[in-house]
Coordinates of C-alpha atoms in Angstrom, one line a residue:
Chain U
D76 CA -23.7 80.7 23.7
A77 CA -21.3 77.7 24.2
G78 CA -21.8 77.5 28.0
V79 CA -19.0 76.6 30.4
I80 CA -16.5 74.4 28.7
Q81 CA -14.4 71.9 30.7
S82 CA -11.6 69.6 29.6
P83 CA -10.8 66.8 29.7
R84 CA -14.2 65.2 30.2
H85 CA -12.6 62.1 31.6
E86 CA -9.2 61.5 33.1
V87 CA -7.7 58.3 34.4
T88 CA -4.3 58.6 36.0
E89 CA -2.1 56.8 38.5
M90 CA -1.4 57.8 42.0
G91 CA 1.4 60.3 42.3
Q92 CA 0.8 61.8 38.9
E93 CA 0.0 65.5 38.2
V94 CA -3.5 66.2 37.0
T95 CA -4.6 69.5 35.4
L96 CA -8.3 70.3 34.8
R97 CA -9.3 73.1 32.6
C98 CA -12.2 75.5 32.4
K99 CA -13.4 78.2 30.0
P100 CA -16.2 80.2 31.6
I101 CA -19.1 81.8 29.7
S102 CA -17.9 85.0 28.0
G103 CA -18.6 88.1 30.0
H104 CA -18.9 86.3 33.3
N105 CA -16.6 87.7 36.0
S106 CA -16.9 85.0 38.6
L107 CA -15.7 81.4 38.5
F108 CA -16.2 78.5 40.9
W109 CA -14.6 75.1 41.1
Y110 CA -16.6 72.3 42.8
R111 CA -15.9 68.7 43.6
Q112 CA -18.7 66.1 43.7
T113 CA -18.4 62.7 45.5
M114 CA -20.9 60.2 46.7
M115 CA -19.7 60.7 50.3
R116 CA -19.5 64.4 50.5
G117 CA -21.8 65.7 47.8
L118 CA -21.0 69.0 46.1
E119 CA -18.3 71.0 47.7
L120 CA -17.0 74.4 46.7
L121 CA -13.3 74.3 46.3
I122 CA -12.4 77.9 45.3
Y123 CA -14.1 81.0 44.0
F124 CA -12.5 83.6 41.7
N125 CA -13.8 87.1 41.0
N126 CA -12.3 89.1 38.2
N127 CA -9.5 86.5 38.0
V128 CA -8.5 86.9 41.7
P129 CA -9.0 84.0 44.1
I130 CA -11.4 85.3 46.8
D131 CA -12.4 82.2 48.8
D132 CA -10.1 79.1 48.7
S133 CA -11.2 77.8 52.1
G134 CA -12.6 74.7 50.4
M135 CA -9.3 73.6 48.8
P136 CA -8.6 70.3 50.6
E137 CA -4.9 70.6 51.0
D138 CA -1.7 71.9 49.5
R139 CA -1.8 69.3 46.8
F140 CA -4.6 71.3 45.2
S141 CA -4.0 74.6 43.4
A142 CA -6.0 76.7 41.1
K143 CA -5.2 79.6 38.8
M144 CA -7.1 82.0 36.6
P145 CA -4.5 83.8 34.4
N146 CA -7.2 85.6 32.4
A147 CA -11.0 86.0 32.2
S148 CA -11.5 83.1 29.8
F149 CA -9.4 80.4 31.4
S150 CA -8.9 78.6 34.7
T151 CA -7.0 75.5 35.8
L152 CA -7.3 73.2 38.8
K153 CA -4.2 71.2 39.5
I154 CA -3.6 68.3 41.7
Q155 CA 0.0 67.3 42.4
P156 CA 0.5 64.6 43.5
S157 CA -2.8 62.9 42.9
E158 CA -4.2 60.3 45.3
P159 CA -7.0 57.7 44.9
R160 CA -9.2 59.7 47.3
D161 CA -9.1 62.6 44.8
S162 CA -11.3 60.5 42.5
A163 CA -14.5 62.6 41.9
V164 CA -16.3 64.7 39.4
Y165 CA -14.9 68.2 39.2
F166 CA -17.2 71.0 38.1
C167 CA -16.5 74.5 37.0
A168 CA -19.3 77.2 37.2
S169 CA -19.4 80.8 36.2
T170 CA -21.6 83.7 36.8
Q171 CA -21.9 87.5 36.3
G172 CA -22.0 89.3 39.6
A173 CA -24.4 87.7 42.1
E174 CA -26.5 86.1 39.4
T175 CA -27.2 82.4 38.9
Q176 CA -24.2 80.0 38.6
Y177 CA -24.0 78.1 35.3
F178 CA -22.2 74.7 35.5
G179 CA -20.0 73.0 33.0
P180 CA -20.4 69.3 32.2
G181 CA -17.7 68.2 34.6
T182 CA -14.4 66.3 34.5
R183 CA -14.6 62.7 35.8
L184 CA -11.3 61.9 37.5
L185 CA -10.2 58.5 38.5
V186 CA -6.9 58.1 40.3
L187 CA -5.7 54.5 40.4
Chain Z
G207 CA -22.9 76.6 60.0
E208 CA -25.0 76.4 56.8
D209 CA -26.7 73.2 56.0
V210 CA -29.2 72.0 53.4
E211 CA -31.1 68.7 53.8
Q212 CA -33.2 66.8 51.4
S213 CA -34.6 63.3 51.2
L214 CA -32.4 61.1 49.0
F215 CA -34.9 59.2 46.9
L216 CA -38.4 59.7 45.4
S217 CA -40.3 57.3 43.2
V218 CA -43.4 58.4 41.3
R219 CA -45.6 57.1 38.5
E220 CA -45.6 58.8 35.1
G221 CA -48.3 61.5 35.0
D222 CA -48.4 62.0 38.7
S223 CA -47.0 65.0 40.5
S224 CA -43.7 64.9 42.3
V225 CA -42.9 66.9 45.3
I226 CA -39.3 67.2 46.5
N227 CA -38.6 68.8 49.8
C228 CA -35.7 70.7 51.3
T229 CA -34.8 72.4 54.5
Y230 CA -32.1 75.0 55.0
T231 CA -30.5 76.8 57.9
D232 CA -29.4 80.2 56.9
S233 CA -32.3 82.6 57.5
S234 CA -30.4 85.4 55.6
S235 CA -30.4 83.5 52.3
T236 CA -31.4 85.8 49.5
Y237 CA -32.1 83.2 46.9
L238 CA -32.9 79.6 46.9
Y239 CA -32.3 77.4 43.9
W240 CA -33.3 74.1 42.3
Y241 CA -30.8 72.4 40.0
K242 CA -31.3 69.2 38.0
Q243 CA -28.5 66.7 37.2
E244 CA -29.0 64.0 34.6
P245 CA -26.7 61.0 34.5
G246 CA -23.2 62.0 33.3
A247 CA -24.0 65.7 33.0
G248 CA -23.5 68.9 34.9
L249 CA -26.0 70.8 37.0
Q250 CA -28.7 72.6 35.1
L251 CA -30.5 75.4 36.8
L252 CA -34.2 74.7 36.9
T253 CA -35.6 77.6 38.8
Y254 CA -34.9 79.9 41.8
I255 CA -36.9 81.9 44.2
F256 CA -36.2 85.2 45.9
S257 CA -36.5 85.0 49.7
N258 CA -39.3 87.5 49.9
M259 CA -41.5 85.4 47.7
D260 CA -43.5 82.4 48.9
M261 CA -44.4 80.9 45.6
K262 CA -43.1 80.8 42.0
Q263 CA -44.6 78.9 39.1
D264 CA -42.8 78.2 35.8
Q265 CA -44.8 75.9 33.5
R266 CA -44.8 72.4 35.2
L267 CA -42.7 73.6 38.1
T268 CA -44.0 75.2 41.3
V269 CA -41.6 76.3 44.0
L270 CA -43.0 76.9 47.5
L271 CA -41.0 78.7 50.2
N272 CA -41.9 78.7 53.9
K273 CA -39.3 81.1 55.2
K274 CA -40.5 80.8 58.8
D275 CA -39.8 77.0 58.8
K276 CA -36.9 77.4 56.3
H277 CA -38.6 74.9 54.0
L278 CA -38.4 74.8 50.3
S279 CA -40.3 72.5 47.9
L280 CA -40.3 71.8 44.2
R281 CA -43.4 70.4 42.6
I282 CA -43.3 68.9 39.2
A283 CA -46.7 68.4 37.6
D284 CA -47.4 65.6 35.1
T285 CA -44.1 64.0 35.8
Q286 CA -42.5 62.4 32.7
T287 CA -39.7 59.8 32.4
G288 CA -37.5 62.6 31.1
D289 CA -37.8 64.1 34.6
S290 CA -35.8 61.2 36.1
A291 CA -32.7 62.8 37.5
I292 CA -31.1 64.1 40.7
Y293 CA -32.5 67.3 42.0
F294 CA -30.4 69.6 44.2
C295 CA -31.7 72.3 46.5
A296 CA -29.2 75.1 47.2
E297 CA -29.2 78.2 49.3
G298 CA -27.3 81.3 48.5
V299 CA -25.6 82.4 51.7
S300 CA -24.2 85.8 52.5
G301 CA -20.5 86.5 52.9
G302 CA -19.4 88.9 50.2
Y303 CA -20.6 86.8 47.3
N304 CA -23.4 84.4 46.3
K305 CA -21.9 81.3 47.8
L306 CA -24.2 78.2 47.2
I307 CA -24.6 75.5 49.7
F308 CA -26.0 72.4 48.1
G309 CA -28.1 69.6 49.6
A310 CA -27.1 66.0 48.9
G311 CA -29.6 65.7 46.1
T312 CA -32.9 63.8 45.7
R313 CA -32.9 61.0 43.1
L314 CA -36.3 61.1 41.3
A315 CA -37.3 57.8 39.6
V316 CA -40.3 58.0 37.3
H317 CA -41.9 54.6 36.4
P318 CA -44.7 53.8 33.9

């Protein structure tokens, strides 16, 4: 089992640029979560998908953030335009039903 | 609202036991979790406990749950340098899906 796969692992970009983070959940898992981790705010849930449908996006910070899940094996989190305060580690996690969430290695984003 | 609190730092000597404490607020939480995060890595599930249990043991790990006081602890026996990491407590809250609320994490430092 490959686990949750995220790409890129590191991203450095300039303010105003579009950033796209990618996630491949564990095969067979029907729920996917995007989290953001910062020193100041800890781990925050951004959005939750179930069967490819966004169920809870109350954690998405603002309209600059958007997430999609076009199929069961792929999700994207996009930031447009990016700002320095978006610098963080972004994690994707997946699970089957109400079982334990399994996390990917994260994408470390730095916006200059 | 839901909140999870844990101390930020713990230092122990190699071979001693470590005890990491956590308090949570949602009395309806079904599961409570401990995750481990090593530098530059994602969150790894260590163990979890169902809310109707008061203790769970898994090799060197012992989880104690005091539901009355909403207190959770993780004991690591014979702590090794490889146990140095950040440990996150999380509660699974109700609301249609198993949403996790994480604490800020306890950084465990193991010294010789």
